[in-house]
Amino acid sequence: MNNRRTFLKTTLAASPVLVLPELIRLQNSGLKKVLLLGDSISIGYTPYVQSLLLDIAKVHRPMKDNNTPENCEGTTKGVQEMARWTGTTKWDLIHFNFGLHDLKHVEASTGKNSTDPNDPLQADLKQYKQNLEIIVDFLKSTGAKLMFATTTPYPDQVDGPLRDPGMSEKYNKVARKIMLKNDIPVNDLYLFAVPRLEEIQLPHNVHFTDEGSRQLGKKVADRIRELLEA
């Protein structure tokens, strides 16, 4: 535990905290301040969450300098960038997810996406657990309410980088144990998506249709509202 806290301080806190452009514009409007952290799945549902929570919260996510959404990718990037993403804003709630990038195969020498089953995972289960524990420790230090979203399912055969069948369940099992230990509620997008996957997900793809993103967005917004009003 002490080693992890030391690593947390040196890795996350020692680097300069950059204030994202949209955070500068964040006004004290009386609305709750919510931050969404996640991969391209969360990019897809972010606009729906924002529109559904207009009456109660200003919902933000990390943005690039060109004002396009930033992909938070996997826990390896999360450990490196968490301080920058959270910035100096006092968030009321942070909804976060990592897993879909961690479980994909990458080239060992370059870290680039791979379709070779002999190449390693971006972060295997052991590394994922360690990284996610570091991220949770840091997020708890912000004082915000926290909610973790499970990694969504995908077909056995997907285009793009190789993702072995059934890996979402394995990574979610690790994540759920960490969240339980830290009393962090879980937004189970995996269980939500499984029974309707053929209707809301693109063929041979980890991504969702517009309707799929809308449904995920409603699920996220409902859980955020529930936690903010608790």
mmCIF file with all atom_site columns, C-alpha atoms in Angstrom, residues 41 45 48-49 52 95 148-154 168-169 172 176 186-201 208-223:
data_model
loop_
_atom_site.group_PDB
_atom_site.id
_atom_site.type_symbol
_atom_site.label_atom_id
_atom_site.label_alt_id
_atom_site.label_comp_id
_atom_site.label_asym_id
_atom_site.label_entity_id
_atom_site.label_seq_id
_atom_site.pdbx_PDB_ins_code
_atom_site.Cartn_x
_atom_site.Cartn_y
_atom_site.Cartn_z
_atom_site.occupancy
_atom_site.B_iso_or_equiv
_atom_site.pdbx_formal_charge
_atom_site.auth_seq_id
_atom_site.auth_comp_id
_atom_site.auth_asym_id
_atom_site.auth_atom_id
_atom_site.pdbx_PDB_model_num
ATOM 1  C CA . ILE A 1 41  ? -17.640 4.153   -26.061 1.00 0.00 ? 41  ILE A CA 1
ATOM 2  C CA . TYR A 1 45  ? -22.711 8.485   -25.127 1.00 0.00 ? 45  TYR A CA 1
ATOM 3  C CA . TYR A 1 48  ? -26.759 12.132  -24.539 1.00 0.00 ? 48  TYR A CA 1
ATOM 4  C CA . VAL A 1 49  ? -25.652 12.294  -20.910 1.00 0.00 ? 49  VAL A CA 1
ATOM 5  C CA . LEU A 1 52  ? -30.344 14.430  -20.176 1.00 0.00 ? 52  LEU A CA 1
ATOM 6  C CA . HIS A 1 95  ? -17.938 8.609   -13.756 1.00 0.00 ? 95  HIS A CA 1
ATOM 7  C CA . PHE A 1 148 ? -17.261 3.035   -12.215 1.00 0.00 ? 148 PHE A CA 1
ATOM 8  C CA . ALA A 1 149 ? -18.786 1.779   -15.469 1.00 0.00 ? 149 ALA A CA 1
ATOM 9  C CA . THR A 1 150 ? -18.072 -1.798  -16.483 1.00 0.00 ? 150 THR A CA 1
ATOM 10 C CA . THR A 1 151 ? -16.488 -2.541  -19.852 1.00 0.00 ? 151 THR A CA 1
ATOM 11 C CA . THR A 1 152 ? -19.065 -3.236  -22.540 1.00 0.00 ? 152 THR A CA 1
ATOM 12 C CA . PRO A 1 153 ? -19.197 -6.577  -24.402 1.00 0.00 ? 153 PRO A CA 1
ATOM 13 C CA . TYR A 1 154 ? -18.207 -7.150  -28.024 1.00 0.00 ? 154 TYR A CA 1
ATOM 14 C CA . SER A 1 168 ? -14.687 -8.007  -20.843 1.00 0.00 ? 168 SER A CA 1
ATOM 15 C CA . GLU A 1 169 ? -16.088 -10.353 -18.205 1.00 0.00 ? 169 GLU A CA 1
ATOM 16 C CA . ASN A 1 172 ? -14.951 -6.501  -15.103 1.00 0.00 ? 172 ASN A CA 1
ATOM 17 C CA . ARG A 1 176 ? -15.817 -5.019  -9.439  1.00 0.00 ? 176 ARG A CA 1
ATOM 18 C CA . VAL A 1 186 ? -20.810 0.280   -10.264 1.00 0.00 ? 186 VAL A CA 1
ATOM 19 C CA . ASN A 1 187 ? -22.795 1.257   -13.345 1.00 0.00 ? 187 ASN A CA 1
ATOM 20 C CA . ASP A 1 188 ? -23.065 -2.133  -15.038 1.00 0.00 ? 188 ASP A CA 1
ATOM 21 C CA . LEU A 1 189 ? -23.083 -1.214  -18.725 1.00 0.00 ? 189 LEU A CA 1
ATOM 22 C CA . TYR A 1 190 ? -21.919 -4.738  -19.537 1.00 0.00 ? 190 TYR A CA 1
ATOM 23 C CA . LEU A 1 191 ? -25.056 -6.392  -18.142 1.00 0.00 ? 191 LEU A CA 1
ATOM 24 C CA . PHE A 1 192 ? -27.187 -3.650  -19.662 1.00 0.00 ? 192 PHE A CA 1
ATOM 25 C CA . ALA A 1 193 ? -25.773 -4.202  -23.163 1.00 0.00 ? 193 ALA A CA 1
ATOM 26 C CA . VAL A 1 194 ? -25.577 -8.020  -23.282 1.00 0.00 ? 194 VAL A CA 1
ATOM 27 C CA . PRO A 1 195 ? -29.275 -8.836  -23.880 1.00 0.00 ? 195 PRO A CA 1
ATOM 28 C CA . ARG A 1 196 ? -29.669 -6.159  -26.579 1.00 0.00 ? 196 ARG A CA 1
ATOM 29 C CA . LEU A 1 197 ? -26.224 -6.329  -28.160 1.00 0.00 ? 197 LEU A CA 1
ATOM 30 C CA . GLU A 1 198 ? -27.345 -7.383  -31.638 1.00 0.00 ? 198 GLU A CA 1
ATOM 31 C CA . GLU A 1 199 ? -29.730 -4.425  -31.744 1.00 0.00 ? 199 GLU A CA 1
ATOM 32 C CA . ILE A 1 200 ? -27.419 -1.675  -30.511 1.00 0.00 ? 200 ILE A CA 1
ATOM 33 C CA . GLN A 1 201 ? -23.874 -2.641  -31.570 1.00 0.00 ? 201 GLN A CA 1
ATOM 34 C CA . PHE A 1 208 ? -22.328 1.064   -30.912 1.00 0.00 ? 208 PHE A CA 1
ATOM 35 C CA . THR A 1 209 ? -24.898 2.506   -33.273 1.00 0.00 ? 209 THR A CA 1
ATOM 36 C CA . ASP A 1 210 ? -26.298 5.979   -32.579 1.00 0.00 ? 210 ASP A CA 1
ATOM 37 C CA . GLU A 1 211 ? -29.278 4.314   -30.933 1.00 0.00 ? 211 GLU A CA 1
ATOM 38 C CA . GLY A 1 212 ? -26.937 2.157   -28.884 1.00 0.00 ? 212 GLY A CA 1
ATOM 39 C CA . SER A 1 213 ? -25.033 5.215   -27.682 1.00 0.00 ? 213 SER A CA 1
ATOM 40 C CA . ARG A 1 214 ? -28.345 6.880   -26.840 1.00 0.00 ? 214 ARG A CA 1
ATOM 41 C CA . GLN A 1 215 ? -29.427 3.913   -24.724 1.00 0.00 ? 215 GLN A CA 1
ATOM 42 C CA . LEU A 1 216 ? -26.069 3.744   -22.966 1.00 0.00 ? 216 LEU A CA 1
ATOM 43 C CA . GLY A 1 217 ? -26.231 7.508   -22.413 1.00 0.00 ? 217 GLY A CA 1
ATOM 44 C CA . LYS A 1 218 ? -29.631 7.212   -20.761 1.00 0.00 ? 218 LYS A CA 1
ATOM 45 C CA . LYS A 1 219 ? -28.344 4.444   -18.505 1.00 0.00 ? 219 LYS A CA 1
ATOM 46 C CA . VAL A 1 220 ? -25.348 6.571   -17.512 1.00 0.00 ? 220 VAL A CA 1
ATOM 47 C CA . ALA A 1 221 ? -27.446 9.690   -16.983 1.00 0.00 ? 221 ALA A CA 1
ATOM 48 C CA . ASP A 1 222 ? -29.988 7.826   -14.836 1.00 0.00 ? 222 ASP A CA 1
ATOM 49 C CA . ARG A 1 223 ? -27.269 6.415   -12.570 1.00 0.00 ? 223 ARG A CA 1
#
